Amino acid sequence: MKNDKKWLTAAPVAHRGLHNNKTLPENSLGAFENAVKHGYGIEFDVWRTNDGQLIVHHDPKLSRTCGIDGNVKQIDTSKLEDYKLMNTNYSIPTFEQTLKLVDGQVGLVIEIKPTKQVDITCSQIWETLKDYKGNYCIESFDPYVVRWWAKNHPDIILGQLCDWYTLHKIMVKSMKQYRYVDFLATSIKNLPSKYYRKICKNNPDMLVIGWTVRTQSNFDLAVKNVDNIIFETNDKNQDYIVPPNVKNDFCHREY
């Protein structure tokens, strides 16, 4: 699988699916189906709940997406249908439901949320993924999650997420996480970057993916600095970009 990374730069990747946060909420089966329909890759987030299930959701809290108090890890997954997303009929999906829906039709960028239970979480994700036939990669902000995959499944395409917060950037750099991965997924706020320029110069096969491209200025910056983008549209905000050309012929970094 690692021998072919071309799919990772073949089309832009829809952040949490191709959603609009009106009729199609983020990280919903509807948003994933919409991304598949239009030919975009899909980025989404995976948590392991306290009752031992893998679900797809971004925030650690439920207030923004479901309008209720509570922590995503404390969800009763036997009642997932009750956790409606953004006042729609879509509810929080499981990891298995997401894989079944996409079924290899587009590439998946799977973000594993930081966890203190690295081994059990990553092992369970692997058991769910191991027979999946489509293209996918793993990424995480958590360097220990990244190292788990590098050690246990080095054949899987792997990326280190890097935020623009100073402490996270320092941690990623000091731990030399680039040694373990196939791509670096960086906040647009980190660009342009001498750090990434140097790493890519010394590691010609290293890819750089920029997130999250929401505006035209984000897009213009990404064109010169990354190999692909994770983008987001939002009908509630007129400044957000429209979905870019699905044929990814625009990202040609200058290093």
mmCIF file of N, CA and C in Angstrom, residues 8-79:
data_model
loop_
_atom_site.group_PDB
_atom_site.id
_atom_site.type_symbol
_atom_site.label_atom_id
_atom_site.label_comp_id
_atom_site.label_asym_id
_atom_site.label_seq_id
_atom_site.Cartn_x
_atom_site.Cartn_y
_atom_site.Cartn_z
ATOM 1 N N LEU A 8 -2.938 10.097 -2.902
ATOM 2 C CA LEU A 8 -2.974 11.094 -1.842
ATOM 3 C C LEU A 8 -2.877 12.519 -2.377
ATOM 4 N N THR A 9 -2.402 12.657 -3.593
ATOM 5 C CA THR A 9 -2.313 13.989 -4.203
ATOM 6 C C THR A 9 -3.155 14.104 -5.471
ATOM 7 N N ALA A 10 -3.938 13.083 -5.779
ATOM 8 C CA ALA A 10 -4.692 13.069 -7.032
ATOM 9 C C ALA A 10 -5.902 13.990 -7.016
ATOM 10 N N ALA A 11 -6.498 14.207 -5.836
ATOM 11 C CA ALA A 11 -7.689 15.055 -5.722
ATOM 12 C C ALA A 11 -7.681 15.750 -4.369
ATOM 13 N N PRO A 12 -8.230 16.950 -4.297
ATOM 14 C CA PRO A 12 -8.338 17.621 -2.994
ATOM 15 C C PRO A 12 -9.128 16.765 -2.010
ATOM 16 N N VAL A 13 -8.877 16.990 -0.740
ATOM 17 C CA VAL A 13 -9.507 16.192 0.314
ATOM 18 C C VAL A 13 -10.516 17.052 1.065
ATOM 19 N N ALA A 14 -11.738 16.556 1.183
ATOM 20 C CA ALA A 14 -12.803 17.299 1.858
ATOM 21 C C ALA A 14 -12.712 17.110 3.368
ATOM 22 N N HIS A 15 -12.579 18.222 4.068
ATOM 23 C CA HIS A 15 -12.415 18.222 5.522
ATOM 24 C C HIS A 15 -13.707 17.797 6.212
ATOM 25 N N ARG A 16 -13.671 16.649 6.881
ATOM 26 C CA ARG A 16 -14.850 16.094 7.552
ATOM 27 C C ARG A 16 -15.972 15.805 6.557
ATOM 28 N N GLY A 17 -15.591 15.460 5.346
ATOM 29 C CA GLY A 17 -16.560 15.218 4.285
ATOM 30 C C GLY A 17 -16.947 16.503 3.585
ATOM 31 N N LEU A 18 -17.663 16.370 2.472
ATOM 32 C CA LEU A 18 -18.110 17.550 1.721
ATOM 33 C C LEU A 18 -19.439 18.006 2.313
ATOM 34 N N HIS A 19 -19.336 18.855 3.333
ATOM 35 C CA HIS A 19 -20.505 19.285 4.099
ATOM 36 C C HIS A 19 -20.814 20.749 3.847
ATOM 37 N N ASN A 20 -21.947 21.193 4.352
ATOM 38 C CA ASN A 20 -22.276 22.615 4.310
ATOM 39 C C ASN A 20 -22.731 23.129 5.677
ATOM 40 N N ASN A 21 -22.795 22.194 6.642
ATOM 41 C CA ASN A 21 -23.230 22.491 8.007
ATOM 42 C C ASN A 21 -24.612 23.147 8.063
ATOM 43 N N LYS A 22 -25.414 22.842 7.049
ATOM 44 C CA LYS A 22 -26.842 23.173 7.062
ATOM 45 C C LYS A 22 -27.612 21.866 6.928
ATOM 46 N N THR A 23 -27.728 21.409 5.697
ATOM 47 C CA THR A 23 -28.420 20.149 5.460
ATOM 48 C C THR A 23 -27.483 18.953 5.548
ATOM 49 N N LEU A 24 -26.180 19.206 5.340
ATOM 50 C CA LEU A 24 -25.180 18.150 5.408
ATOM 51 C C LEU A 24 -24.142 18.505 6.472
ATOM 52 N N PRO A 25 -24.280 17.975 7.675
ATOM 53 C CA PRO A 25 -23.332 18.312 8.738
ATOM 54 C C PRO A 25 -21.983 17.610 8.559
ATOM 55 N N GLU A 26 -20.968 18.197 9.134
ATOM 56 C CA GLU A 26 -19.628 17.629 9.086
ATOM 57 C C GLU A 26 -19.596 16.241 9.721
ATOM 58 N N ASN A 27 -18.673 15.408 9.220
ATOM 59 C CA ASN A 27 -18.484 14.059 9.751
ATOM 60 C C ASN A 27 -19.781 13.263 9.823
ATOM 61 N N SER A 28 -20.618 13.446 8.816
ATOM 62 C CA SER A 28 -21.858 12.674 8.726
ATOM 63 C C SER A 28 -21.792 11.770 7.503
ATOM 64 N N LEU A 29 -22.602 10.733 7.495
ATOM 65 C CA LEU A 29 -22.646 9.852 6.331
ATOM 66 C C LEU A 29 -23.086 10.615 5.087
ATOM 67 N N GLY A 30 -23.940 11.629 5.272
ATOM 68 C CA GLY A 30 -24.366 12.452 4.141
ATOM 69 C C GLY A 30 -23.219 13.235 3.544
ATOM 70 N N ALA A 31 -22.360 13.791 4.393
ATOM 71 C CA ALA A 31 -21.196 14.542 3.915
ATOM 72 C C ALA A 31 -20.199 13.625 3.214
ATOM 73 N N PHE A 32 -20.061 12.412 3.716
ATOM 74 C CA PHE A 32 -19.151 11.460 3.085
ATOM 75 C C PHE A 32 -19.695 10.996 1.730
ATOM 76 N N GLU A 33 -20.982 10.753 1.685
ATOM 77 C CA GLU A 33 -21.608 10.368 0.429
ATOM 78 C C GLU A 33 -21.489 11.477 -0.609
ATOM 79 N N ASN A 34 -21.608 12.723 -0.167
ATOM 80 C CA ASN A 34 -21.481 13.863 -1.067
ATOM 81 C C ASN A 34 -20.063 13.983 -1.618
ATOM 82 N N ALA A 35 -19.068 13.736 -0.773
ATOM 83 C CA ALA A 35 -17.675 13.770 -1.227
ATOM 84 C C ALA A 35 -17.419 12.681 -2.266
ATOM 85 N N VAL A 36 -17.928 11.501 -2.011
ATOM 86 C CA VAL A 36 -17.780 10.402 -2.969
ATOM 87 C C VAL A 36 -18.424 10.769 -4.306
ATOM 88 N N LYS A 37 -19.608 11.330 -4.230
ATOM 89 C CA LYS A 37 -20.354 11.710 -5.442
ATOM 90 C C LYS A 37 -19.556 12.668 -6.310
ATOM 91 N N HIS A 38 -18.806 13.581 -5.676
ATOM 92 C CA HIS A 38 -18.055 14.593 -6.423
ATOM 93 C C HIS A 38 -16.585 14.216 -6.644
ATOM 94 N N GLY A 39 -16.166 13.076 -6.135
ATOM 95 C CA GLY A 39 -14.818 12.597 -6.420
ATOM 96 C C GLY A 39 -13.717 13.124 -5.531
ATOM 97 N N TYR A 40 -14.056 13.679 -4.362
ATOM 98 C CA TYR A 40 -13.039 14.187 -3.436
ATOM 99 C C TYR A 40 -12.600 13.109 -2.453
ATOM 100 N N GLY A 41 -11.337 13.201 -2.023
ATOM 101 C CA GLY A 41 -10.917 12.410 -0.888
ATOM 102 C C GLY A 41 -11.646 12.892 0.357
ATOM 103 N N ILE A 42 -11.603 12.090 1.408
ATOM 104 C CA ILE A 42 -12.321 12.422 2.642
ATOM 105 C C ILE A 42 -11.382 12.353 3.836
ATOM 106 N N GLU A 43 -11.375 13.419 4.625
ATOM 107 C CA GLU A 43 -10.693 13.432 5.919
ATOM 108 C C GLU A 43 -11.750 13.318 7.009
ATOM 109 N N PHE A 44 -11.499 12.468 7.993
ATOM 110 C CA PHE A 44 -12.428 12.387 9.122
ATOM 111 C C PHE A 44 -11.687 11.939 10.379
ATOM 112 N N ASP A 45 -12.379 12.053 11.512
ATOM 113 C CA ASP A 45 -11.765 11.878 12.828
ATOM 114 C C ASP A 45 -12.351 10.667 13.542
ATOM 115 N N VAL A 46 -11.481 9.896 14.208
ATOM 116 C CA VAL A 46 -11.928 8.685 14.888
ATOM 117 C C VAL A 46 -11.575 8.748 16.376
ATOM 118 N N TRP A 47 -12.573 8.426 17.199
ATOM 119 C CA TRP A 47 -12.412 8.281 18.641
ATOM 120 C C TRP A 47 -12.760 6.850 19.039
ATOM 121 N N ARG A 48 -12.179 6.404 20.124
ATOM 122 C CA ARG A 48 -12.633 5.164 20.781
ATOM 123 C C ARG A 48 -13.391 5.570 22.041
ATOM 124 N N THR A 49 -14.628 5.122 22.144
ATOM 125 C CA THR A 49 -15.472 5.506 23.278
ATOM 126 C C THR A 49 -15.179 4.625 24.489
ATOM 127 N N ASN A 50 -15.708 5.060 25.617
ATOM 128 C CA ASN A 50 -15.492 4.305 26.848
ATOM 129 C C ASN A 50 -16.177 2.946 26.831
ATOM 130 N N ASP A 51 -17.182 2.780 25.965
ATOM 131 C CA ASP A 51 -17.814 1.459 25.851
ATOM 132 C C ASP A 51 -17.207 0.633 24.715
ATOM 133 N N GLY A 52 -16.023 1.061 24.263
ATOM 134 C CA GLY A 52 -15.225 0.220 23.374
ATOM 135 C C GLY A 52 -15.572 0.246 21.906
ATOM 136 N N GLN A 53 -16.223 1.325 21.435
ATOM 137 C CA GLN A 53 -16.588 1.420 20.035
ATOM 138 C C GLN A 53 -15.813 2.549 19.350
ATOM 139 N N LEU A 54 -15.673 2.440 18.039
ATOM 140 C CA LEU A 54 -15.001 3.460 17.243
ATOM 141 C C LEU A 54 -16.048 4.303 16.545
ATOM 142 N N ILE A 55 -16.017 5.609 16.788
ATOM 143 C CA ILE A 55 -16.985 6.510 16.175
ATOM 144 C C ILE A 55 -16.272 7.640 15.449
ATOM 145 N N VAL A 56 -17.006 8.303 14.563
ATOM 146 C CA VAL A 56 -16.460 9.402 13.760
ATOM 147 C C VAL A 56 -17.060 10.714 14.258
ATOM 148 N N HIS A 57 -16.192 11.578 14.782
ATOM 149 C CA HIS A 57 -16.623 12.868 15.331
ATOM 150 C C HIS A 57 -15.378 13.698 15.542
ATOM 151 N N HIS A 58 -15.479 15.008 15.461
ATOM 152 C CA HIS A 58 -14.297 15.841 15.636
ATOM 153 C C HIS A 58 -14.103 16.314 17.072
ATOM 154 N N ASP A 59 -15.052 17.050 17.619
ATOM 155 C CA ASP A 59 -14.873 17.687 18.919
ATOM 156 C C ASP A 59 -14.872 16.673 20.057
ATOM 157 N N PRO A 60 -14.118 16.947 21.116
ATOM 158 C CA PRO A 60 -14.212 16.093 22.300
ATOM 159 C C PRO A 60 -15.530 16.287 23.050
ATOM 160 N N LYS A 61 -16.164 17.427 22.832
ATOM 161 C CA LYS A 61 -17.456 17.718 23.451
ATOM 162 C C LYS A 61 -18.565 17.590 22.418
ATOM 163 N N LEU A 62 -19.795 17.470 22.889
ATOM 164 C CA LEU A 62 -20.942 17.286 22.009
ATOM 165 C C LEU A 62 -21.770 18.543 21.811
ATOM 166 N N SER A 63 -21.418 19.608 22.499
ATOM 167 C CA SER A 63 -22.265 20.803 22.516
ATOM 168 C C SER A 63 -22.390 21.460 21.139
ATOM 169 N N ARG A 64 -21.306 21.618 20.412
ATOM 170 C CA ARG A 64 -21.360 22.322 19.127
ATOM 171 C C ARG A 64 -22.094 21.519 18.064
ATOM 172 N N THR A 65 -21.842 20.249 18.008
ATOM 173 C CA THR A 65 -22.395 19.432 16.936
ATOM 174 C C THR A 65 -23.775 18.855 17.248
ATOM 175 N N CYS A 66 -23.997 18.500 18.513
ATOM 176 C CA CYS A 66 -25.254 17.846 18.879
ATOM 177 C C CYS A 66 -26.141 18.686 19.790
ATOM 178 N N GLY A 67 -25.592 19.808 20.274
ATOM 179 C CA GLY A 67 -26.388 20.685 21.122
ATOM 180 C C GLY A 67 -26.701 20.126 22.495
ATOM 181 N N ILE A 68 -25.863 19.224 22.977
ATOM 182 C CA ILE A 68 -26.071 18.642 24.295
ATOM 183 C C ILE A 68 -24.756 18.638 25.064
ATOM 184 N N ASP A 69 -24.842 18.568 26.369
ATOM 185 C CA ASP A 69 -23.648 18.475 27.197
ATOM 186 C C ASP A 69 -23.100 17.050 27.135
ATOM 187 N N GLY A 70 -21.820 16.941 27.369
ATOM 188 C CA GLY A 70 -21.236 15.608 27.421
ATOM 189 C C GLY A 70 -19.970 15.485 26.618
ATOM 190 N N ASN A 71 -19.219 14.431 26.923
ATOM 191 C CA ASN A 71 -17.954 14.124 26.274
ATOM 192 C C ASN A 71 -18.160 13.012 25.266
ATOM 193 N N VAL A 72 -17.516 13.129 24.118
ATOM 194 C CA VAL A 72 -17.725 12.159 23.049
ATOM 195 C C VAL A 72 -17.341 10.746 23.480
ATOM 196 N N LYS A 73 -16.361 10.612 24.358
ATOM 197 C CA LYS A 73 -15.952 9.285 24.804
ATOM 198 C C LYS A 73 -16.998 8.620 25.688
ATOM 199 N N GLN A 74 -17.882 9.427 26.261
ATOM 200 C CA GLN A 74 -18.892 8.891 27.165
ATOM 201 C C GLN A 74 -20.216 8.568 26.470
ATOM 202 N N ILE A 75 -20.219 8.656 25.161
ATOM 203 C CA ILE A 75 -21.425 8.331 24.395
ATOM 204 C C ILE A 75 -21.830 6.870 24.613
ATOM 205 N N ASP A 76 -23.121 6.653 24.729
ATOM 206 C CA ASP A 76 -23.674 5.300 24.735
ATOM 207 C C ASP A 76 -23.889 4.909 23.281
ATOM 208 N N THR A 77 -22.970 4.130 22.734
ATOM 209 C CA THR A 77 -23.013 3.863 21.297
ATOM 210 C C THR A 77 -24.162 2.929 20.890
ATOM 211 N N SER A 78 -24.861 2.349 21.863
ATOM 212 C CA SER A 78 -26.053 1.572 21.513
ATOM 213 C C SER A 78 -27.208 2.493 21.137
ATOM 214 N N LYS A 79 -27.024 3.806 21.394
ATOM 215 C CA LYS A 79 -28.065 4.795 21.099
ATOM 216 C C LYS A 79 -27.535 5.919 20.207
#
